Tab-separated table of C-alpha atoms in Angstrom:
chain	number	residue	atom	x	y	z
A	190	MET	CA	-13.963	-165.498	78.070
A	191	ALA	CA	-11.580	-167.433	75.447
A	192	LYS	CA	-9.213	-169.778	75.175
A	193	GLU	CA	-5.743	-167.885	74.192
A	194	ILE	CA	-4.314	-171.260	72.876
A	195	GLU	CA	-0.612	-170.991	71.265
A	196	ARG	CA	2.479	-172.035	70.544
A	197	LYS	CA	5.425	-169.563	70.540
A	198	PHE	CA	9.020	-169.920	68.625
A	199	LEU	CA	12.017	-168.044	67.740
A	200	VAL	CA	13.208	-166.777	64.362
A	201	ARG	CA	16.001	-167.649	62.084
A	202	SER	CA	16.278	-165.267	59.683
A	203	ASP	CA	14.170	-162.449	57.364
A	204	GLY	CA	12.094	-164.632	54.980
A	205	TRP	CA	8.273	-163.380	57.051
A	206	ARG	CA	8.869	-160.098	55.234
A	207	SER	CA	7.454	-160.989	51.862
A	208	GLY	CA	3.906	-162.438	53.309
A	209	ALA	CA	3.641	-159.687	55.927
A	210	THR	CA	0.303	-158.902	54.907
A	211	ALA	CA	-0.453	-155.699	57.850
A	212	LYS	CA	1.738	-154.595	61.087
A	213	SER	CA	0.613	-152.551	64.319
A	214	VAL	CA	2.532	-150.990	66.083
A	215	LEU	CA	2.295	-152.399	70.682
A	216	ARG	CA	3.617	-150.547	73.852
A	217	GLN	CA	2.601	-152.605	76.673
A	218	GLY	CA	2.518	-153.708	79.943
A	219	TYR	CA	1.789	-155.257	82.963
A	220	ILE	CA	-0.327	-154.710	85.751
A	221	ALA	CA	-0.269	-157.148	87.875
A	222	SER	CA	1.958	-160.529	87.391
A	223	MET	CA	1.230	-163.176	89.859
A	224	ASP	CA	2.264	-167.358	89.762
A	225	ASP	CA	-0.773	-167.952	87.431
A	226	ARG	CA	-2.099	-165.140	85.992
A	227	SER	CA	-0.784	-161.290	84.364
A	228	VAL	CA	-2.951	-158.456	83.842
A	229	ARG	CA	-1.622	-156.602	80.948
A	230	VAL	CA	-2.570	-153.037	78.978
A	231	ARG	CA	-1.974	-152.399	75.996
A	232	ILE	CA	-2.338	-149.616	73.574
A	233	ILE	CA	-2.366	-150.149	69.704
A	234	ASP	CA	-0.899	-147.672	67.171
A	235	ARG	CA	-1.790	-145.293	69.582
A	236	LYS	CA	-5.558	-145.316	68.670
A	237	SER	CA	-7.319	-148.157	71.196
A	238	ALA	CA	-6.350	-150.176	73.284
A	239	ARG	CA	-6.073	-152.543	76.256
A	240	LEU	CA	-6.736	-154.482	78.779
A	241	THR	CA	-6.759	-157.673	79.178
A	242	THR	CA	-6.214	-160.665	82.213
A	243	LYS	CA	-4.850	-164.268	80.801
A	244	ILE	CA	-5.429	-166.772	84.179
A	245	GLY	CA	-3.835	-170.423	83.715
A	246	ARG	CA	-1.030	-172.552	84.412
A	247	SER	CA	-0.860	-174.527	81.099
A	248	LYS	CA	1.715	-174.009	78.167
A	249	MET	CA	-0.604	-173.467	75.488
A	250	THR	CA	-3.376	-172.104	76.513
A	251	ARG	CA	-4.990	-170.105	79.095
A	252	ASP	CA	-8.391	-167.898	79.712
A	253	GLU	CA	-7.700	-164.422	78.728
A	254	PHE	CA	-11.244	-161.393	79.778
A	255	GLU	CA	-9.565	-158.598	77.086
A	256	TYR	CA	-12.072	-155.286	77.067
A	257	GLU	CA	-11.696	-152.386	75.310
A	258	ILE	CA	-10.628	-149.373	76.934
A	259	PRO	CA	-9.423	-145.896	77.626
A	260	VAL	CA	-6.153	-145.254	75.359
A	261	SER	CA	-5.405	-142.005	78.425
A	262	ASP	CA	-6.660	-144.543	80.725
A	263	ALA	CA	-3.948	-146.977	79.649
A	264	GLU	CA	-1.891	-144.535	79.569
A	265	GLU	CA	-1.762	-143.536	82.673
A	266	LEU	CA	-1.720	-147.895	83.122
A	267	LEU	CA	1.309	-148.185	81.399
A	268	ASP	CA	2.556	-145.477	84.123
A	269	ALA	CA	2.144	-147.224	86.646
A	270	ALA	CA	2.750	-150.460	84.991
A	271	ILE	CA	5.829	-153.357	86.813
A	272	GLY	CA	9.038	-153.714	85.350
A	273	ILE	CA	9.193	-151.883	81.775
A	274	VAL	CA	6.802	-151.269	78.885
A	275	ILE	CA	7.188	-152.710	75.877
A	276	GLU	CA	7.589	-151.517	72.315
A	277	LYS	CA	7.252	-154.123	69.317
A	278	THR	CA	5.783	-154.025	65.989
A	279	ARG	CA	3.902	-156.989	65.300
A	280	TYR	CA	3.265	-158.475	61.873
A	281	ARG	CA	0.773	-160.217	60.494
A	282	VAL	CA	1.878	-162.757	58.490
A	283	PRO	CA	-0.739	-165.553	56.554
A	284	TYR	CA	1.075	-169.014	55.219
A	285	GLU	CA	-0.246	-171.768	55.346
A	286	GLY	CA	-4.299	-171.182	56.254
A	287	TYR	CA	-3.204	-169.896	59.823
A	288	VAL	CA	-1.847	-166.662	60.926
A	289	TRP	CA	1.123	-165.809	62.812
A	290	GLU	CA	2.050	-162.612	64.252
A	291	VAL	CA	5.419	-162.553	64.289
A	292	ASP	CA	6.380	-159.274	66.759
A	293	VAL	CA	9.776	-156.974	66.531
A	294	PHE	CA	10.754	-155.538	69.140
A	295	ALA	CA	12.107	-152.037	70.358
A	296	GLY	CA	13.028	-150.490	73.241
A	297	ARG	CA	15.180	-152.662	75.796
A	298	HIS	CA	15.163	-156.254	74.362
A	299	ARG	CA	16.339	-154.791	70.289
A	300	GLY	CA	16.988	-157.376	68.485
A	301	LEU	CA	14.549	-160.415	70.061
A	302	VAL	CA	11.950	-160.989	66.858
A	303	ILE	CA	9.388	-163.969	68.781
A	304	ALA	CA	6.466	-165.866	66.229
A	305	GLU	CA	3.238	-166.871	67.679
A	306	VAL	CA	0.852	-168.858	66.171
A	307	GLU	CA	-2.712	-168.330	67.336
A	308	MET	CA	-5.111	-172.234	67.333
A	309	GLY	CA	-7.925	-173.469	67.915
A	310	SER	CA	-6.872	-176.481	69.650
A	311	GLU	CA	-4.153	-177.782	71.098
A	312	ALA	CA	-4.379	-180.372	68.611
A	313	GLU	CA	-4.288	-178.734	65.478
A	314	ARG	CA	-1.094	-178.390	63.645
A	315	PRO	CA	-0.539	-175.534	62.220
A	316	ALA	CA	2.034	-176.201	58.971
A	317	LEU	CA	5.411	-174.556	60.922
A	318	PRO	CA	7.524	-171.840	58.204
A	319	ALA	CA	11.015	-172.621	57.708
A	320	TRP	CA	11.342	-168.385	58.482
A	321	LEU	CA	11.008	-170.942	62.344
A	322	GLY	CA	13.610	-171.257	64.628
A	323	ARG	CA	12.976	-173.192	68.185
A	324	GLU	CA	9.933	-173.905	69.562
A	325	VAL	CA	9.985	-171.493	72.876
A	326	THR	CA	5.869	-172.171	73.209
A	327	GLY	CA	5.411	-172.016	77.299
A	328	ASP	CA	9.512	-170.818	77.902
A	329	PHE	CA	8.481	-168.339	81.039
A	330	ARG	CA	10.995	-166.595	79.814
A	331	TYR	CA	10.355	-165.700	76.239
A	332	SER	CA	6.677	-164.889	78.297
A	333	ASN	CA	6.226	-161.237	77.215
A	334	GLN	CA	4.930	-161.399	80.694
A	335	ALA	CA	8.792	-162.074	81.787
A	336	LEU	CA	10.346	-159.874	78.711
A	337	ALA	CA	8.367	-157.211	80.984
A	338	THR	CA	8.742	-157.774	84.578
A	339	GLU	CA	11.824	-159.939	85.073
A	340	PHE	CA	13.918	-157.801	82.303
A	341	GLU	CA	16.110	-157.263	84.674
A	342	HIS	CA	18.347	-160.404	85.509
A	343	ASP	CA	17.421	-162.964	82.852
A	344	ARG	CA	19.090	-160.178	79.552
A	345	HIS	CA	21.655	-162.019	79.824
A	346	ALA	CA	20.128	-165.520	80.002
A	347	LEU	CA	18.081	-164.308	76.561
A	348	GLN	CA	18.449	-166.103	73.309
A	349	HIS	CA	17.863	-162.781	70.314
A	350	THR	CA	18.729	-164.918	67.700
A	351	ALA	CA	17.431	-169.070	66.701
B	155	MET	CA	-8.619	-142.751	85.753
B	156	ALA	CA	-10.898	-141.425	89.019
B	157	LYS	CA	-9.176	-140.586	92.169
B	158	GLU	CA	-11.001	-142.785	94.895
B	159	ILE	CA	-10.522	-140.482	97.809
B	160	GLU	CA	-12.663	-142.299	100.970
B	161	ARG	CA	-12.478	-142.694	104.724
B	162	LYS	CA	-14.230	-145.493	106.705
B	163	PHE	CA	-15.777	-146.385	109.501
B	164	LEU	CA	-16.942	-149.780	112.121
B	165	VAL	CA	-20.536	-148.579	112.429
B	166	ARG	CA	-22.173	-149.411	115.883
B	167	SER	CA	-25.488	-148.933	116.190
B	168	ASP	CA	-28.418	-149.827	113.800
B	169	GLY	CA	-29.204	-146.715	114.037
B	170	TRP	CA	-28.291	-145.948	109.723
B	171	ARG	CA	-31.006	-148.150	108.295
B	172	SER	CA	-33.519	-145.490	109.673
B	173	GLY	CA	-31.927	-143.270	106.476
B	174	ALA	CA	-31.589	-145.820	103.795
B	175	THR	CA	-32.870	-144.821	100.134
B	176	ALA	CA	-31.116	-147.750	98.232
B	177	LYS	CA	-29.554	-151.495	98.481
B	178	SER	CA	-28.009	-154.331	96.579
B	179	VAL	CA	-26.061	-157.184	96.483
B	180	LEU	CA	-22.033	-157.697	95.640
B	181	ARG	CA	-20.696	-159.756	95.208
B	182	GLN	CA	-17.014	-159.764	94.268
B	183	GLY	CA	-13.473	-161.166	94.394
B	184	TYR	CA	-9.353	-160.176	93.903
B	185	ILE	CA	-7.663	-161.327	90.492
B	186	ALA	CA	-4.934	-160.283	91.589
B	187	SER	CA	-3.076	-158.397	94.634
B	188	MET	CA	-0.164	-156.804	94.800
B	189	ASP	CA	1.867	-154.228	97.214
B	190	ASP	CA	0.486	-150.970	95.881
B	191	ARG	CA	-2.428	-152.710	93.811
B	192	SER	CA	-5.599	-154.991	92.878
B	193	VAL	CA	-7.737	-155.326	90.477
B	194	ARG	CA	-11.210	-156.339	91.695
B	195	VAL	CA	-14.003	-157.896	89.538
B	196	ARG	CA	-18.140	-157.174	91.224
B	197	ILE	CA	-20.820	-158.559	90.422
B	198	ILE	CA	-23.591	-155.678	91.682
B	199	ASP	CA	-28.046	-157.109	91.946
B	200	ARG	CA	-26.546	-160.755	89.583
B	201	LYS	CA	-26.863	-157.904	86.815
B	202	SER	CA	-24.113	-156.366	85.954
B	203	ALA	CA	-20.293	-156.390	86.527
B	204	ARG	CA	-16.994	-154.309	87.015
B	205	LEU	CA	-13.402	-154.823	86.976
B	206	THR	CA	-11.714	-152.775	88.569
B	207	THR	CA	-8.072	-152.009	89.043
B	208	LYS	CA	-7.149	-149.493	91.869
B	209	ILE	CA	-3.437	-147.943	92.341
B	210	GLY	CA	-1.443	-146.071	95.354
B	211	ARG	CA	-0.882	-146.284	98.302
B	212	SER	CA	-2.098	-142.793	100.079
B	213	LYS	CA	-4.218	-144.262	102.810
B	214	MET	CA	-7.062	-142.136	102.083
B	215	THR	CA	-6.889	-141.731	97.620
B	216	ARG	CA	-5.898	-144.648	95.301
B	217	ASP	CA	-6.761	-143.961	91.306
B	218	GLU	CA	-9.732	-146.123	89.909
B	219	PHE	CA	-10.442	-147.360	86.662
B	220	GLU	CA	-13.710	-149.180	86.065
B	221	TYR	CA	-14.485	-150.886	83.576
B	222	GLU	CA	-18.189	-152.933	82.626
B	223	ILE	CA	-18.204	-155.981	81.711
B	224	PRO	CA	-20.135	-159.311	81.219
B	225	VAL	CA	-21.672	-160.865	84.099
B	226	SER	CA	-20.684	-163.721	82.535
B	227	ASP	CA	-16.801	-163.236	82.208
B	228	ALA	CA	-17.316	-161.819	85.697
B	229	GLU	CA	-18.729	-165.348	87.770
B	230	GLU	CA	-15.488	-167.244	85.558
B	231	LEU	CA	-13.177	-165.011	86.900
B	232	LEU	CA	-15.191	-164.712	90.533
B	233	ASP	CA	-14.389	-168.948	90.328
B	234	ALA	CA	-10.307	-168.096	89.465
B	235	ALA	CA	-10.314	-165.832	92.621
B	236	ILE	CA	-7.886	-164.843	94.932
B	237	GLY	CA	-8.998	-165.393	98.658
B	238	ILE	CA	-12.722	-165.963	99.423
B	239	VAL	CA	-15.334	-164.682	96.686
B	240	ILE	CA	-17.276	-161.906	100.016
B	241	GLU	CA	-20.603	-161.492	99.714
B	242	LYS	CA	-22.005	-158.177	101.213
B	243	THR	CA	-25.131	-155.926	100.771
B	244	ARG	CA	-24.372	-151.781	100.484
B	245	TYR	CA	-26.999	-149.392	101.657
B	246	ARG	CA	-26.251	-145.765	100.522
B	247	VAL	CA	-27.355	-143.083	103.204
B	248	PRO	CA	-27.497	-139.768	102.051
B	249	TYR	CA	-26.142	-138.088	105.532
B	250	GLU	CA	-26.171	-133.688	105.929
B	251	GLY	CA	-24.624	-133.015	101.914
B	252	TYR	CA	-22.509	-136.842	101.587
B	253	VAL	CA	-23.897	-139.986	100.541
B	254	TRP	CA	-21.943	-142.608	102.887
B	255	GLU	CA	-22.257	-146.741	101.641
B	256	VAL	CA	-22.733	-149.546	104.721
B	257	ASP	CA	-21.449	-152.620	103.410
B	258	VAL	CA	-22.997	-155.712	105.394
B	259	PHE	CA	-21.804	-158.583	105.060
B	260	ALA	CA	-22.275	-162.237	105.273
B	261	GLY	CA	-20.992	-165.115	104.195
B	262	ARG	CA	-18.011	-165.460	106.050
B	263	HIS	CA	-17.391	-161.865	107.328
B	264	ARG	CA	-20.880	-162.205	109.304
B	265	GLY	CA	-21.398	-159.564	111.422
B	266	LEU	CA	-18.997	-157.353	110.087
B	267	VAL	CA	-20.704	-153.718	109.150
B	268	ILE	CA	-18.216	-151.035	107.260
B	269	ALA	CA	-19.929	-146.951	106.526
B	270	GLU	CA	-17.782	-145.413	103.887
B	271	VAL	CA	-18.018	-142.529	102.471
B	272	GLU	CA	-16.439	-140.668	99.036
B	273	MET	CA	-15.722	-137.451	98.608
B	274	GLY	CA	-14.119	-134.787	96.556
B	275	SER	CA	-10.832	-133.911	98.250
B	276	GLU	CA	-9.485	-135.536	101.486
B	277	ALA	CA	-9.636	-132.036	102.494
B	278	GLU	CA	-13.000	-131.827	102.580
B	279	ARG	CA	-14.681	-132.599	106.458
B	280	PRO	CA	-17.667	-134.872	106.432
B	281	ALA	CA	-20.306	-134.533	109.261
B	282	LEU	CA	-19.801	-137.899	110.534
B	283	PRO	CA	-23.334	-140.088	111.539
B	284	ALA	CA	-23.120	-140.401	114.941
B	285	TRP	CA	-24.037	-144.260	114.380
B	286	LEU	CA	-20.193	-144.741	113.502
B	287	GLY	CA	-17.674	-146.697	115.557
B	288	ARG	CA	-14.418	-146.417	115.088
B	289	GLU	CA	-12.157	-144.762	112.144
B	290	VAL	CA	-10.450	-147.670	109.870
B	291	THR	CA	-9.871	-145.359	106.549
B	292	GLY	CA	-6.457	-146.580	105.992
B	293	ASP	CA	-6.079	-149.770	108.095
B	294	PHE	CA	-5.064	-152.255	105.557
B	295	ARG	CA	-6.890	-155.232	107.966
B	296	TYR	CA	-10.407	-153.938	107.276
B	297	SER	CA	-9.728	-152.660	103.412
B	298	ASN	CA	-11.737	-154.997	100.740
B	299	GLN	CA	-8.963	-156.174	99.462
B	300	ALA	CA	-8.002	-158.166	103.222
B	301	LEU	CA	-10.369	-159.630	103.815
B	302	ALA	CA	-11.145	-161.410	101.066
B	303	THR	CA	-6.830	-162.594	100.555
B	304	GLU	CA	-5.926	-162.861	104.448
B	305	PHE	CA	-8.739	-163.943	105.710
B	306	GLU	CA	-7.280	-167.203	107.498
B	307	HIS	CA	-4.890	-165.447	109.098
B	308	ASP	CA	-6.861	-161.324	110.281
B	309	ARG	CA	-9.564	-163.519	111.143
B	310	HIS	CA	-9.426	-163.484	115.128
B	311	ALA	CA	-7.482	-160.505	115.274
B	312	LEU	CA	-10.435	-158.810	112.930
B	313	GLN	CA	-12.861	-156.426	115.146
B	314	HIS	CA	-16.677	-156.839	114.525
B	315	THR	CA	-18.286	-154.356	116.601
B	316	ALA	CA	-17.454	-150.845	116.842
């Protein structure tokens, strides 16, 4: 089990693009989504897949259990996903000792761009790039879980630009 | 992904014991349990562990996705299980070309004994040993999911002998 400790922000400009060093295309959906936990399947660049269980109520930190699974299983699991399958391109953007992940959503969330940074502890204070917008750490509406499963009623509440 | 096609019965006598060829001790709980799906963690003989997702509404057949995971992860997942952790000893009992699994429950379900047989298709008609009691295939109250998560209200409705 790993701890997932992260902060999340909206993105207010394309300033991150010049610093991006890698990207991957993600397709993901939720097999289960209950109050403090979720079980997610993700296919990465159509080549590999992972089943990830996250548990915890904290805004910044959750327990994460992640396992590699066959892509063919993942495709079948996505067919059984709750809500929609999220499609996004994830860019890696190193900045002052941290690697930011910038998710550019496609499909039904096109226009939404979210940046996350993983930290070693909640006490860390990563430097914040100028292209970040409002912080949405712990705002359930911007969780992938909500974006996948509560899209229908939350669509108009979502702020797609910072 | 595999299909799980099985029939399930109560057990009305100890007649199966003389035919048992192997046994294992199972500890299991549910990480998620929603209408047509469940995510289960199981530790087998304290030595190996599996994470299993089952999806489907059919009484006899469900899709099953099962992955080996580290026992240490499984212990942590069991700590986060919904409801109770089920403890049971599973005996393998070959009978006329099929292998019956007889689950003898311990802990809070002590006294409950359930036999299951896995089939290749719903059309198969395995011979039924004389020690079987009433069939409970598709009876949600006797699912491991219900035994783990709905124990509190279903306890007195459960028939522990056939």
